[in-house]
């Protein structure tokens, strides 16, 4: 019997008569049924969050910290069960699912200690002026399918820490682990402070336009982000948007080919390339292009694509059929245009599970779809460049501006290049390191605002300035 998962509304686990199926992308089997919520359930969740906000906003930083640490502990203590469930619904290999689950617990623990202290603007005989941060109110959180647990936690935690309450909607493709966490934290969080409801994409606009939600925090595609901005504009809701990317890496000629090949591979192919900041275009200096591209392709041959629950799998399936079709379309386009493949390229559409072989393209042109668009799958174009100026210009030639990387033995040179890249994050000689205490956000069409750190926390608050006239004659 397929398990039916429940939603968390006002401190209770609740179900609906209407449910939808969640599928394991490794074998296309149904692995769970979840409530299909609409306006009625959303209204209930928002009312609960509004009621809870009245008292939650008045709690001390220490009380909130304790609750968030309780969430961290609940995830960590049940980590083994959770990472297996995550692989079942998302497809990522066990080791990567473990990193997501324990990473989410670590993020909650790290961010539980953040506080927004008052700032004194003026303190003299005439006046005391102080800025304090007050919580915006009820937050609507909307989450994608590539890192469903991490993204849920990175919305729930700062909401609670700042004194807000939240109604969170997981992606309809990957709600199970989040709902299991809901069950685990039901008695850890005060009723109504955290509500988790599931539904189809259509539930998203109902959240965005709900008159009693004060802020939207969203992670997903740029196309959806634009719709959210539009919907939120009706009553000027505050918004934080973490969107798509077409992240470029630049490899200078002094990089050690053997050492960098493996790191470049995983910067692109972790989570089957379904990472907003995955290296999606790699520019390699012409002096080492042939050697490095061969070394990456050679490394790829040793990586197993398969079911993430099987030992030895390095790259799992694409998470859902829609994304699988899109990645196949980009590969087909590359074939139709006659681009050269260093490895991969042949998808078996008749097989069970959404598997795409590791595919690496050899120097396609800059206007190729696989270079110009976000692929979000295990397909990587390698391109040759001659001068650093040219590489920077090509890297910046994108409507996106999420992340980038520079690989070189000369770290100072790496920083000099990093400072010229138009992205929110740039790594020099490493990849995918995201600190829970540093702001993470996109430039250009990769986002609006930031998550993580004090900057991220501030987005859940309004500044309020209180000024007291000290020498008033009243
Ligand atoms: P998506 O935009 O299709 O869906 C994301 C969420 O939005 C889902 O919960 C979905 O149900 C909901 N949604 C869909 N239509 C909506 C609407 N009109 N209004 C409100 N909500 C709506 O994105 P996806 O396919 O789940 O995720 C992949 C995309 O997310 C990629 O582009 C990727 O780069 C991006 N992403 C960005 C980051 C980041 O931090 N910048 C992180 C992960 C993923």
Short mmCIF file of C-alpha atoms and ligand atoms in Angstrom, two decimals:
data_model
loop_
_atom_site.label_atom_id
_atom_site.label_comp_id
_atom_site.label_asym_id
_atom_site.label_seq_id
_atom_site.Cartn_x
_atom_site.Cartn_y
_atom_site.Cartn_z
CA UNK A 1 0.00 0.00 0.00
CA UNK A 2 1.33 3.41 -0.92
CA UNK A 3 1.79 5.63 2.11
CA UNK A 4 -0.31 8.80 2.35
CA UNK A 5 1.59 11.72 3.87
CA UNK A 6 -0.08 14.50 5.86
CA UNK A 7 0.33 18.29 5.91
CA UNK A 8 1.14 20.36 8.98
CA UNK A 9 -1.48 23.03 9.70
CA UNK A 10 -1.85 24.76 13.07
CA UNK A 11 0.15 22.11 14.90
CA UNK A 12 -1.82 19.15 13.52
CA UNK A 13 -1.00 16.62 10.80
CA UNK A 14 -3.97 16.80 8.42
CA UNK A 15 -4.96 15.13 5.16
CA UNK A 16 -7.36 15.99 2.35
CA UNK A 17 -9.69 13.69 0.40
CA UNK A 18 -7.96 14.81 -2.78
CA UNK A 19 -4.35 13.59 -3.14
CA UNK A 20 -1.68 13.34 -5.84
CA UNK A 21 1.11 10.85 -6.51
CA UNK A 22 4.84 11.29 -6.02
CA UNK A 23 7.07 9.21 -8.29
CA UNK A 24 10.58 7.79 -7.78
CA UNK A 25 12.54 9.09 -10.81
CA UNK A 26 14.86 6.05 -10.70
CA UNK A 27 12.09 3.58 -11.59
CA UNK A 28 8.90 5.65 -12.09
CA UNK A 29 7.13 3.85 -9.24
CA UNK A 30 4.66 5.75 -7.07
CA UNK A 31 6.28 6.20 -3.65
CA UNK A 32 3.78 8.39 -1.83
CA UNK A 33 0.46 10.19 -1.92
CA UNK A 34 0.19 13.74 -0.62
CA UNK A 35 -2.68 16.16 0.02
CA UNK A 36 -3.72 18.32 -2.91
CA UNK A 37 -4.49 21.61 -1.21
CA UNK A 38 -6.35 24.57 -2.62
CA UNK A 39 -7.68 27.86 -1.31
CA UNK A 40 -9.53 26.36 1.66
CA UNK A 41 -6.47 24.65 3.17
CA UNK A 42 -4.29 27.66 2.35
CA UNK A 43 -6.70 29.98 4.17
CA UNK A 44 -6.60 27.69 7.21
CA UNK A 45 -2.82 27.62 7.20
CA UNK A 46 -2.53 31.40 6.78
CA UNK A 47 -5.06 32.05 9.59
CA UNK A 48 -3.08 29.73 11.86
CA UNK A 49 0.18 31.50 10.95
CA UNK A 50 -1.44 34.90 11.59
CA UNK A 51 -2.72 33.82 15.02
CA UNK A 52 0.65 32.32 15.94
CA UNK A 53 2.48 35.47 14.80
CA UNK A 54 0.81 37.53 17.55
CA UNK A 55 2.68 35.70 20.29
CA UNK A 56 5.70 34.40 18.34
CA UNK A 57 6.81 37.93 17.45
CA UNK A 58 7.04 38.73 21.16
CA UNK A 59 9.26 35.76 22.08
CA UNK A 60 12.88 36.35 23.01
CA UNK A 61 15.76 35.56 20.67
CA UNK A 62 16.75 32.76 23.09
CA UNK A 63 13.31 31.11 22.91
CA UNK A 64 13.37 31.19 19.13
CA UNK A 65 16.91 29.88 19.08
CA UNK A 66 15.83 26.91 21.20
CA UNK A 67 12.99 26.04 18.84
CA UNK A 68 15.23 26.24 15.77
CA UNK A 69 17.85 24.10 17.49
CA UNK A 70 15.06 21.60 18.14
CA UNK A 71 14.39 21.48 14.40
CA UNK A 72 18.11 20.92 13.73
CA UNK A 73 18.18 18.07 16.25
CA UNK A 74 15.02 16.43 14.87
CA UNK A 75 16.55 16.34 11.38
CA UNK A 76 19.96 15.16 12.55
CA UNK A 77 18.57 12.46 14.85
CA UNK A 78 16.44 11.04 12.03
CA UNK A 79 19.03 11.68 9.33
CA UNK A 80 19.36 8.08 8.15
CA UNK A 81 15.64 7.66 7.51
CA UNK A 82 15.40 11.11 5.92
CA UNK A 83 18.28 10.77 3.45
CA UNK A 84 16.94 7.44 2.16
CA UNK A 85 13.50 8.96 1.64
CA UNK A 86 15.09 11.92 -0.11
CA UNK A 87 16.85 9.65 -2.59
CA UNK A 88 13.57 7.82 -3.21
CA UNK A 89 11.72 10.94 -4.26
CA UNK A 90 14.52 13.13 -5.64
CA UNK A 91 16.86 10.58 -7.23
CA UNK A 92 20.20 11.86 -5.91
CA UNK A 93 22.73 9.25 -4.76
CA UNK A 94 22.70 8.38 -1.06
CA UNK A 95 25.96 10.20 -0.31
CA UNK A 96 24.60 13.43 -1.82
CA UNK A 97 21.25 12.98 -0.04
CA UNK A 98 23.15 12.56 3.23
CA UNK A 99 24.98 15.81 2.56
CA UNK A 100 21.69 17.60 1.97
CA UNK A 101 19.98 16.27 5.11
CA UNK A 102 22.88 16.76 7.51
CA UNK A 103 23.71 20.04 5.75
CA UNK A 104 20.16 21.26 6.42
CA UNK A 105 20.49 20.32 10.10
CA UNK A 106 23.83 22.17 10.21
CA UNK A 107 22.34 25.22 8.51
CA UNK A 108 19.51 25.35 11.07
CA UNK A 109 21.96 25.06 13.96
CA UNK A 110 24.27 27.74 12.50
CA UNK A 111 21.50 30.20 11.66
CA UNK A 112 19.74 29.72 15.01
CA UNK A 113 22.38 31.96 16.58
CA UNK A 114 21.94 34.91 14.22
CA UNK A 115 20.50 38.02 15.81
CA UNK A 116 19.63 41.42 14.46
CA UNK A 117 20.86 43.88 17.03
CA UNK A 118 19.56 47.41 17.40
CA UNK A 119 21.63 50.16 15.81
CA UNK A 120 22.04 53.52 17.55
CA UNK A 121 21.81 56.33 15.00
CA UNK A 122 22.20 59.22 17.42
CA UNK A 123 22.81 59.33 21.15
CA UNK A 124 23.47 62.79 22.58
CA UNK A 125 21.90 65.42 24.80
CA UNK A 126 19.22 66.27 22.27
CA UNK A 127 18.10 62.91 20.97
CA UNK A 128 18.25 59.12 21.12
CA UNK A 129 17.57 57.53 17.76
CA UNK A 130 17.58 53.75 17.45
CA UNK A 131 16.86 51.36 14.58
CA UNK A 132 15.33 48.03 15.52
CA UNK A 133 14.24 45.24 13.18
CA UNK A 134 10.65 44.02 13.40
CA UNK A 135 9.35 40.82 11.74
CA UNK A 136 7.33 41.35 8.55
CA UNK A 137 4.60 38.89 9.63
CA UNK A 138 3.34 35.82 7.80
CA UNK A 139 5.75 34.47 5.18
CA UNK A 140 4.86 32.33 2.16
CA UNK A 141 7.71 29.99 1.22
CA UNK A 142 7.79 28.26 -2.19
CA UNK A 143 10.40 25.58 -2.87
CA UNK A 144 11.78 23.69 -5.94
CA UNK A 145 12.61 20.00 -6.43
CA UNK A 146 16.40 19.92 -6.70
CA UNK A 147 17.28 20.48 -3.01
CA UNK A 148 13.83 20.19 -1.45
CA UNK A 149 14.94 19.84 2.16
CA UNK A 150 17.75 22.39 2.18
CA UNK A 151 15.52 24.96 0.45
CA UNK A 152 12.65 24.35 2.88
CA UNK A 153 14.93 24.71 5.91
CA UNK A 154 16.62 27.83 4.54
CA UNK A 155 13.17 29.46 4.44
CA UNK A 156 11.68 28.11 7.69
CA UNK A 157 14.73 28.90 9.86
CA UNK A 158 15.25 32.62 9.13
CA UNK A 159 11.48 33.14 9.28
CA UNK A 160 11.37 31.72 12.80
CA UNK A 161 14.62 33.35 13.94
CA UNK A 162 13.37 36.78 12.87
CA UNK A 163 9.99 36.34 14.62
CA UNK A 164 7.87 35.58 11.54
CA UNK A 165 5.60 32.59 11.00
CA UNK A 166 5.48 30.66 7.73
CA UNK A 167 3.29 28.73 5.31
CA UNK A 168 5.57 26.61 3.13
CA UNK A 169 4.77 24.85 -0.13
CA UNK A 170 7.18 22.13 -1.28
CA UNK A 171 7.51 21.29 -4.97
CA UNK A 172 4.78 18.83 -6.04
CA UNK A 173 7.62 16.60 -7.34
CA UNK A 174 9.46 16.27 -4.00
CA UNK A 175 7.24 16.88 -0.95
CA UNK A 176 7.76 13.62 0.98
CA UNK A 177 10.90 14.26 3.03
CA UNK A 178 9.67 17.74 3.93
CA UNK A 179 6.35 16.27 5.13
CA UNK A 180 8.19 13.66 7.18
CA UNK A 181 10.19 16.51 8.76
CA UNK A 182 6.88 18.30 9.41
CA UNK A 183 5.77 15.27 11.38
CA UNK A 184 9.06 15.21 13.31
CA UNK A 185 8.92 18.90 14.26
CA UNK A 186 5.16 19.06 14.94
CA UNK A 187 5.71 19.18 18.70
CA UNK A 188 8.97 21.11 18.49
CA UNK A 189 7.51 24.29 16.95
CA UNK A 190 4.59 26.16 18.56
CA UNK A 191 1.30 25.48 16.74
CA UNK A 192 0.83 27.67 13.66
CA UNK A 193 4.39 29.00 13.48
CA UNK A 194 5.32 26.50 10.75
CA UNK A 195 2.65 25.22 8.35
CA UNK A 196 3.53 22.96 5.42
CA UNK A 197 0.94 22.39 2.72
CA UNK A 198 1.23 20.54 -0.58
CA UNK A 199 -0.50 21.08 -3.87
CA UNK A 200 0.02 21.52 -7.58
CA UNK A 201 1.77 24.50 -9.20
CA UNK A 202 -1.62 26.30 -9.08
CA UNK A 203 -1.30 26.57 -5.31
CA UNK A 204 1.72 28.88 -5.88
CA UNK A 205 -0.15 31.92 -7.24
CA UNK A 206 -2.77 31.55 -4.47
CA UNK A 207 0.09 31.99 -1.98
CA UNK A 208 1.69 34.85 -3.90
CA UNK A 209 -1.57 36.76 -4.09
CA UNK A 210 -2.95 35.90 -0.65
CA UNK A 211 -3.96 39.18 1.06
CA UNK A 212 -2.89 38.01 4.51
CA UNK A 213 0.65 36.94 3.56
CA UNK A 214 3.24 39.69 4.01
CA UNK A 215 6.30 38.27 2.28
CA UNK A 216 7.21 35.64 -0.28
CA UNK A 217 10.50 33.78 -0.21
CA UNK A 218 10.88 31.74 -3.39
CA UNK A 219 13.47 29.46 -4.95
CA UNK A 220 12.88 28.21 -8.48
CA UNK A 221 13.04 29.22 -12.10
CA UNK A 222 13.43 32.77 -13.34
CA UNK A 223 10.18 32.44 -15.34
CA UNK A 224 8.20 31.62 -12.18
CA UNK A 225 10.10 34.29 -10.23
CA UNK A 226 8.82 36.94 -12.61
CA UNK A 227 5.23 35.76 -12.11
CA UNK A 228 5.73 35.90 -8.36
CA UNK A 229 7.05 39.44 -8.53
CA UNK A 230 4.00 40.41 -10.53
CA UNK A 231 1.56 38.68 -8.15
CA UNK A 232 3.27 40.11 -5.07
CA UNK A 233 3.15 43.63 -6.50
CA UNK A 234 -0.62 43.85 -5.95
CA UNK A 235 -0.22 44.56 -2.26
CA UNK A 236 3.53 45.27 -2.30
CA UNK A 237 4.52 42.09 -0.48
CA UNK A 238 8.19 41.86 0.34
CA UNK A 239 9.95 39.29 -1.86
CA UNK A 240 13.16 37.30 -1.92
CA UNK A 241 13.78 35.40 -5.15
CA UNK A 242 16.52 32.81 -5.72
CA UNK A 243 16.33 31.95 -9.41
CA UNK A 244 18.14 30.25 -12.27
CA UNK A 245 21.75 30.56 -13.33
CA UNK A 246 24.07 29.88 -16.24
CA UNK A 247 27.19 29.74 -14.16
CA UNK A 248 30.55 30.05 -15.92
CA UNK A 249 33.91 28.69 -14.78
CA UNK A 250 37.19 30.01 -16.15
CA UNK A 251 40.27 27.76 -16.11
CA UNK A 252 43.64 29.51 -16.55
CA UNK A 253 46.59 27.80 -18.28
CA UNK A 254 48.55 27.34 -15.04
CA UNK A 255 45.93 24.97 -13.56
CA UNK A 256 47.09 21.39 -12.98
CA UNK A 257 45.12 19.36 -15.50
CA UNK A 258 44.90 16.12 -13.53
CA UNK A 259 44.03 17.80 -10.25
CA UNK A 260 41.41 20.16 -11.63
CA UNK A 261 39.64 17.67 -13.94
CA UNK A 262 37.87 15.79 -11.16
CA UNK A 263 36.82 18.98 -9.36
CA UNK A 264 35.49 20.51 -12.56
CA UNK A 265 33.57 17.32 -13.26
CA UNK A 266 31.75 17.39 -9.91
CA UNK A 267 31.16 21.15 -10.11
CA UNK A 268 28.95 20.33 -13.10
CA UNK A 269 27.59 16.85 -12.42
CA UNK A 270 26.77 16.76 -8.69
CA UNK A 271 23.03 16.18 -8.26
CA UNK A 272 22.97 15.27 -11.99
CA UNK A 273 23.68 18.92 -12.82
CA UNK A 274 20.45 20.04 -11.15
CA UNK A 275 22.01 22.74 -8.99
CA UNK A 276 21.27 26.41 -9.47
CA UNK A 277 25.00 27.17 -9.11
CA UNK A 278 26.32 24.10 -10.99
CA UNK A 279 29.10 24.97 -13.45
CA UNK A 280 27.05 25.17 -16.64
CA UNK A 281 29.66 26.62 -19.01
CA UNK A 282 33.36 25.88 -18.63
CA UNK A 283 35.87 28.13 -20.39
CA UNK A 284 39.34 26.55 -20.64
CA UNK A 285 42.47 28.33 -21.85
CA UNK A 286 43.55 27.07 -25.30
CA UNK A 287 47.00 26.03 -24.00
CA UNK A 288 45.46 23.28 -21.83
CA UNK A 289 42.11 22.79 -23.57
CA UNK A 290 42.93 19.50 -25.32
CA UNK A 291 44.58 17.89 -22.30
CA UNK A 292 41.98 19.06 -19.80
CA UNK A 293 38.94 18.22 -21.91
CA UNK A 294 40.35 14.71 -22.46
CA UNK A 295 41.05 14.33 -18.71
CA UNK A 296 37.49 15.36 -17.79
CA UNK A 297 35.98 12.99 -20.37
CA UNK A 298 38.23 10.21 -19.12
CA UNK A 299 37.17 10.82 -15.52
CA UNK A 300 33.51 10.80 -16.61
CA UNK A 301 33.88 7.29 -18.02
CA UNK A 302 34.49 5.96 -14.49
CA UNK A 303 31.34 7.53 -13.00
CA UNK A 304 28.25 5.32 -12.79
CA UNK A 305 24.87 6.76 -13.79
CA UNK A 306 22.04 4.89 -12.08
CA UNK A 307 19.61 4.48 -9.22
CA UNK A 308 20.80 6.67 -6.36
CA UNK A 309 19.93 4.04 -3.77
CA UNK A 310 22.49 1.62 -5.26
CA UNK A 311 26.03 1.64 -3.96
CA UNK A 312 28.51 3.03 -6.45
CA UNK A 313 26.10 5.38 -8.24
CA UNK A 314 27.71 8.76 -8.85
CA UNK A 315 25.03 10.45 -10.93
CA UNK A 316 21.33 9.73 -10.40
CA UNK A 317 18.38 10.25 -12.74
CA UNK A 318 16.85 13.59 -13.70
CA UNK A 319 14.23 14.36 -11.09
CA UNK A 320 11.14 14.51 -13.30
CA UNK A 321 9.89 13.77 -16.79
CA UNK A 322 9.42 17.42 -17.75
CA UNK A 323 13.06 18.26 -16.96
CA UNK A 324 14.21 14.99 -18.57
CA UNK A 325 12.44 15.99 -21.80
CA UNK A 326 14.03 19.44 -21.69
CA UNK A 327 17.56 18.05 -21.24
CA UNK A 328 16.95 15.52 -24.06
CA UNK A 329 15.78 18.38 -26.27
CA UNK A 330 19.02 20.31 -25.65
CA UNK A 331 21.10 17.22 -26.45
CA UNK A 332 19.09 16.63 -29.62
CA UNK A 333 19.59 20.25 -30.65
CA UNK A 334 23.37 19.87 -30.17
CA UNK A 335 23.28 16.76 -32.39
CA UNK A 336 21.16 18.48 -35.03
CA UNK A 337 23.65 21.36 -35.15
CA UNK A 338 26.53 18.93 -35.60
CA UNK A 339 28.39 19.85 -32.40
CA UNK A 340 31.09 17.43 -31.24
CA UNK A 341 30.57 15.22 -28.17
CA UNK A 342 33.50 14.13 -26.00
CA UNK A 343 31.26 11.63 -24.22
CA UNK A 344 27.56 10.75 -23.82
CA UNK A 345 24.75 12.13 -25.95
CA UNK A 346 22.76 8.93 -26.43
CA UNK A 347 19.63 8.80 -24.30
CA UNK A 348 17.51 5.66 -24.26
CA UNK A 349 13.96 7.04 -24.19
CA UNK A 350 12.39 3.58 -23.89
CA UNK A 351 14.09 2.75 -20.58
CA UNK A 352 12.45 3.04 -17.16
CA UNK A 353 13.65 5.98 -15.05
CA UNK A 354 14.75 9.40 -16.22
CA UNK A 355 18.39 8.63 -16.97
CA UNK A 356 20.61 10.87 -19.08
CA UNK A 357 24.19 9.73 -19.71
CA UNK A 358 26.99 12.06 -18.68
CA UNK A 359 27.32 14.26 -21.74
CA UNK A 360 30.24 16.57 -22.48
CA UNK A 361 30.38 18.80 -25.54
CA UNK A 362 33.58 19.80 -27.28
CA UNK A 363 33.81 23.54 -27.87
CA UNK A 364 30.31 24.35 -29.15
CA UNK A 365 29.79 27.95 -30.36
CA UNK A 366 28.79 30.70 -27.95
CA UNK A 367 25.27 30.95 -29.41
CA UNK A 368 24.57 27.19 -29.06
CA UNK A 369 21.45 26.57 -26.96
CA UNK A 370 23.48 24.39 -24.59
CA UNK A 371 25.76 27.37 -23.90
CA UNK A 372 23.20 30.18 -23.88
CA UNK A 373 20.47 28.43 -21.83
CA UNK A 374 20.40 26.91 -18.35
CA UNK A 375 20.52 23.13 -18.97
CA UNK A 376 19.92 21.96 -15.36
CA UNK A 377 21.03 18.43 -16.18
CA UNK A 378 24.14 16.28 -16.72
CA UNK A 379 25.31 18.01 -19.90
CA UNK A 380 28.39 20.23 -19.87
CA UNK A 381 29.80 22.34 -22.69
CA UNK A 382 33.58 22.94 -22.59
CA UNK A 383 34.78 25.99 -24.52
CA UNK A 384 38.20 27.25 -25.56
CA UNK A 385 39.41 30.82 -24.90
CA UNK A 386 42.60 32.73 -25.78
CA UNK A 387 42.69 35.74 -23.48
CA UNK A 388 41.42 36.38 -19.97
CA UNK A 389 39.55 39.50 -21.16
CA UNK A 390 37.70 37.40 -23.73
CA UNK A 391 36.82 34.76 -21.10
CA UNK A 392 35.43 37.38 -18.71
CA UNK A 393 33.37 38.96 -21.45
CA UNK A 394 31.91 35.61 -22.51
CA UNK A 395 31.21 34.62 -18.89
CA UNK A 396 29.35 37.89 -18.30
CA UNK A 397 27.39 37.61 -21.53
CA UNK A 398 24.28 36.25 -19.83
CA UNK A 399 21.00 37.50 -18.44
CA UNK A 400 21.83 35.42 -15.35
CA UNK A 401 24.30 36.30 -12.59
CA UNK A 402 24.19 33.62 -9.92
CA UNK A 403 27.69 32.13 -9.47
CA UNK A 404 31.01 31.59 -11.19
CA UNK A 405 34.46 30.20 -10.58
CA UNK A 406 38.10 30.79 -11.47
CA UNK A 407 40.72 28.03 -11.37
CA UNK A 408 44.38 29.07 -11.21
CA UNK A 409 47.55 28.56 -9.17
CA UNK A 410 47.76 32.35 -8.85
CA UNK A 411 45.08 33.12 -6.26
CA UNK A 412 45.58 36.91 -6.57
CA UNK A 413 44.97 36.70 -10.30
CA UNK A 414 41.92 34.55 -9.53
CA UNK A 415 40.51 37.24 -7.24
CA UNK A 416 41.23 39.94 -9.83
CA UNK A 417 39.12 37.98 -12.34
CA UNK A 418 36.46 37.12 -9.73
CA UNK A 419 35.92 40.81 -9.07
CA UNK A 420 35.07 41.32 -12.74
CA UNK A 421 32.40 38.61 -12.86
CA UNK A 422 28.79 39.81 -12.64
CA UNK A 423 27.55 37.19 -10.18
CA UNK A 424 26.49 37.00 -6.54
CA UNK A 425 29.03 34.30 -5.66
CA UNK A 426 32.45 33.56 -7.16
CA UNK A 427 34.69 30.72 -6.04
CA UNK A 428 38.45 30.67 -6.61
CA UNK A 429 39.87 27.13 -6.70
CA UNK A 430 36.85 25.46 -5.14
CA UNK A 431 33.19 24.99 -5.87
CA UNK A 432 29.79 24.77 -4.16
CA UNK A 433 30.96 26.04 -0.79
CA UNK A 434 28.05 28.07 0.58
CA UNK A 435 28.38 29.50 4.09
CA UNK A 436 25.20 29.73 6.18
CA UNK A 437 26.53 33.04 7.48
CA UNK A 438 27.34 34.77 4.14
CA UNK A 439 24.71 36.30 1.82
CA UNK A 440 23.72 34.10 -1.10
CA UNK A 441 21.83 35.67 -3.98
CA UNK A 442 21.81 36.34 -7.68
CA UNK A 443 22.67 39.41 -9.71
CA UNK A 444 20.69 40.33 -12.84
CA UNK A 445 17.88 37.84 -13.56
CA UNK A 446 19.20 35.24 -11.11
CA UNK A 447 17.45 36.73 -8.16
CA UNK A 448 16.18 39.53 -6.04
CA UNK A 449 17.56 40.02 -2.53
CA UNK A 450 19.57 37.38 -0.72
CA UNK A 451 19.26 34.47 1.64
CA UNK A 452 21.67 33.34 4.37
CA UNK A 453 23.59 35.36 6.93
CA UNK A 454 22.53 38.66 8.43
CA UNK A 455 21.58 40.04 4.99
CA UNK A 456 19.21 37.12 4.47
CA UNK A 457 17.70 37.52 7.93
CA UNK A 458 17.08 41.23 7.40
CA UNK A 459 14.81 40.36 4.47
CA UNK A 460 12.31 38.90 6.95
CA UNK A 461 12.13 42.21 8.83
CA UNK A 462 11.30 45.88 8.45
CA UNK A 463 13.58 48.52 9.94
CA UNK A 464 11.80 50.65 12.52
CA UNK A 465 13.43 53.85 13.78
CA UNK A 466 12.41 55.13 17.20
CA UNK A 467 13.54 58.63 18.04
CA UNK A 468 13.25 60.18 21.50
CA UNK A 469 13.77 63.92 21.84
CA UNK A 470 15.74 64.32 25.06
CA UNK A 471 15.62 68.07 25.49
CA UNK A 472 11.93 68.38 24.62
CA UNK A 473 10.02 71.04 26.45
CA UNK A 474 6.58 69.51 26.71
P1 LIG B 1 9.74 26.15 -10.80
O1 LIG B 1 9.85 27.63 -10.88
O2 LIG B 1 9.04 25.43 -11.87
O3 LIG B 1 9.00 25.70 -9.46
C1 LIG B 1 9.44 26.11 -8.18
C2 LIG B 1 8.26 26.15 -7.22
O4 LIG B 1 7.33 27.15 -7.67
C3 LIG B 1 7.45 24.85 -7.13
O5 LIG B 1 7.06 24.66 -5.79
C4 LIG B 1 6.24 25.14 -8.02
O6 LIG B 1 5.11 24.38 -7.67
C5 LIG B 1 6.01 26.61 -7.75
N1 LIG B 1 5.30 27.34 -8.81
C6 LIG B 1 5.13 26.99 -10.11
N2 LIG B 1 4.43 27.96 -10.77
C7 LIG B 1 4.17 28.93 -9.88
C8 LIG B 1 3.52 30.21 -9.95
N3 LIG B 1 2.99 30.67 -11.08
N4 LIG B 1 3.47 30.96 -8.83
C9 LIG B 1 4.02 30.55 -7.67
N5 LIG B 1 4.64 29.35 -7.53
C10 LIG B 1 4.72 28.55 -8.62
O7 LIG B 1 11.24 25.64 -10.61
P2 LIG B 1 11.75 24.14 -10.52
O8 LIG B 1 11.64 23.56 -11.89
O9 LIG B 1 11.10 23.47 -9.37
O10 LIG B 1 13.29 24.36 -10.14
C11 LIG B 1 14.30 24.50 -11.08
C12 LIG B 1 14.75 25.95 -11.18
O11 LIG B 1 15.04 26.46 -9.89
C13 LIG B 1 16.01 26.13 -11.98
O12 LIG B 1 15.90 27.22 -12.85
C14 LIG B 1 17.07 26.44 -10.93
O13 LIG B 1 18.17 27.15 -11.40
C15 LIG B 1 16.27 27.16 -9.92
N6 LIG B 1 16.91 27.10 -8.60
C16 LIG B 1 17.50 28.23 -8.09
C17 LIG B 1 18.15 28.18 -6.87
C18 LIG B 1 18.80 29.41 -6.27
O14 LIG B 1 19.11 29.40 -5.09
N7 LIG B 1 19.02 30.47 -7.02
C19 LIG B 1 18.19 26.99 -6.17
C20 LIG B 1 17.59 25.87 -6.71
C21 LIG B 1 16.95 25.94 -7.94
#
